[in-house]
XYZ file of C-alpha atoms in Angstrom:
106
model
C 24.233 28.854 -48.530
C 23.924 32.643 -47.887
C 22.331 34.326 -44.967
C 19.246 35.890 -45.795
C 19.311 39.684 -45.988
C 18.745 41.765 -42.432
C 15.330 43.567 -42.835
C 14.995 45.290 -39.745
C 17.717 46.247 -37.335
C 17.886 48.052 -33.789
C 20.674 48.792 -32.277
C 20.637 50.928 -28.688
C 16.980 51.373 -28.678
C 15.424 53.810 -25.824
C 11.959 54.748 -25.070
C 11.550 57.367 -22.524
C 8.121 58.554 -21.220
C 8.817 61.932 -19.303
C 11.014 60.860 -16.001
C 10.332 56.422 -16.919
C 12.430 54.848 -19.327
C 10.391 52.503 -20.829
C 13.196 50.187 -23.214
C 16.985 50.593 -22.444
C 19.853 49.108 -24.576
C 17.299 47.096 -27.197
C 19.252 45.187 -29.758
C 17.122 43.637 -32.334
C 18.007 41.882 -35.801
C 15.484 40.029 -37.823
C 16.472 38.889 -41.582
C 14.132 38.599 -44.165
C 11.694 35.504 -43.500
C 12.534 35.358 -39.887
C 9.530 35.506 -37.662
C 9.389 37.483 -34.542
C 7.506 36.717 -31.104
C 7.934 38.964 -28.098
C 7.579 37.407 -24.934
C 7.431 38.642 -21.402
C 5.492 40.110 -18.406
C 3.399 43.059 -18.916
C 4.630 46.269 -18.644
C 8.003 45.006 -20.125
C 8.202 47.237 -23.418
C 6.713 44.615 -26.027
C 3.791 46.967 -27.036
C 6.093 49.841 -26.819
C 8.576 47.926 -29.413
C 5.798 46.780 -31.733
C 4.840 50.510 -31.977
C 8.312 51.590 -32.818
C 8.522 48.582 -35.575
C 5.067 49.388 -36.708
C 6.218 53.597 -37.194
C 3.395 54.438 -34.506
C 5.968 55.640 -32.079
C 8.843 57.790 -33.733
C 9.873 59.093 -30.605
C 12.645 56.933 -29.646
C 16.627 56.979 -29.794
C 19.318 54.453 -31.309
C 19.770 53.515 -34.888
C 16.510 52.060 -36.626
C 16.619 50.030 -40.089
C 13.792 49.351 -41.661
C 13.040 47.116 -45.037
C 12.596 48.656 -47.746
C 9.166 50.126 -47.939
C 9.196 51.041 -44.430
C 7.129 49.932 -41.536
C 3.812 49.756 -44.535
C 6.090 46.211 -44.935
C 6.059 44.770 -41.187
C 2.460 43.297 -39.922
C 1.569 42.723 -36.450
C -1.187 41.091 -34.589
C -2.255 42.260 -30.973
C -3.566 40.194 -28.348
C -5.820 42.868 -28.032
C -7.890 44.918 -30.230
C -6.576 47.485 -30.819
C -7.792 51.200 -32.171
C -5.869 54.219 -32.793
C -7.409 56.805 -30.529
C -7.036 59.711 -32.443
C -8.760 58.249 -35.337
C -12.696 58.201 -36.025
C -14.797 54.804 -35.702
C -14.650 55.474 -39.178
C -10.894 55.670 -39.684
C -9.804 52.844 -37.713
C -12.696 50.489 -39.645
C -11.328 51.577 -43.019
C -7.669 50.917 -42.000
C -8.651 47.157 -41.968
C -10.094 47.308 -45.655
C -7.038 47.017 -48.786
C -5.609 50.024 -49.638
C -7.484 50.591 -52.925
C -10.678 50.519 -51.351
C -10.265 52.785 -48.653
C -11.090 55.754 -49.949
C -14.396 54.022 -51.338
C -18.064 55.341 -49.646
C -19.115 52.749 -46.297
């Protein structure tokens, strides 16, 4: 039996906001099927992570793999709602609505 393929890879992830480093030395492998749960306290990074996976934060350092298809191919769910605050009420309903109708009239 062959190992599935690796979709998404980290290696020597850092996060830095101003003087706090938020993630330090993140090592992260998932292969294709695999599903991922990040556990831990708050304040630990797993938000920050998710945004790097999900291509909301590209300000980071280390080597970053994604599938092919980029992050448009990795799906997260927040224990939180969550809304993009530079977006419109608008623009962060229609992001929930298929692709092919987004661009439709509300």
């Amino acid at each position: 039996m062959t190992n599935p393929k690796m979709i998404i890879d980290i290696r020597d992830g850092k996060k830095v906001f101003g003087s706090f480093t938020a993630l330090t030395d993140i090592n992260l492998s998932i292969r294709q099927g695999e599903i991922l749960t990040l556990l831990g306290p708050s304040g630990c990074g797993k938000t920050t992570t998710l945004r790097i996976l999900l291509g909301l934060d590209k300000d980071f350092s280390g080597s970053f793999q994604l599938p092919e298809g980029g992050s448009d191919r990795i799906a997260a769910v927040f224990q939180e709602p969550v809304l993009l605050p530079w977006r419109t009420v608008e623009q962060n309903v229609r992001l929930a609505l298929p692709k092919s109708l987004r661009t439709k009239n509300l």
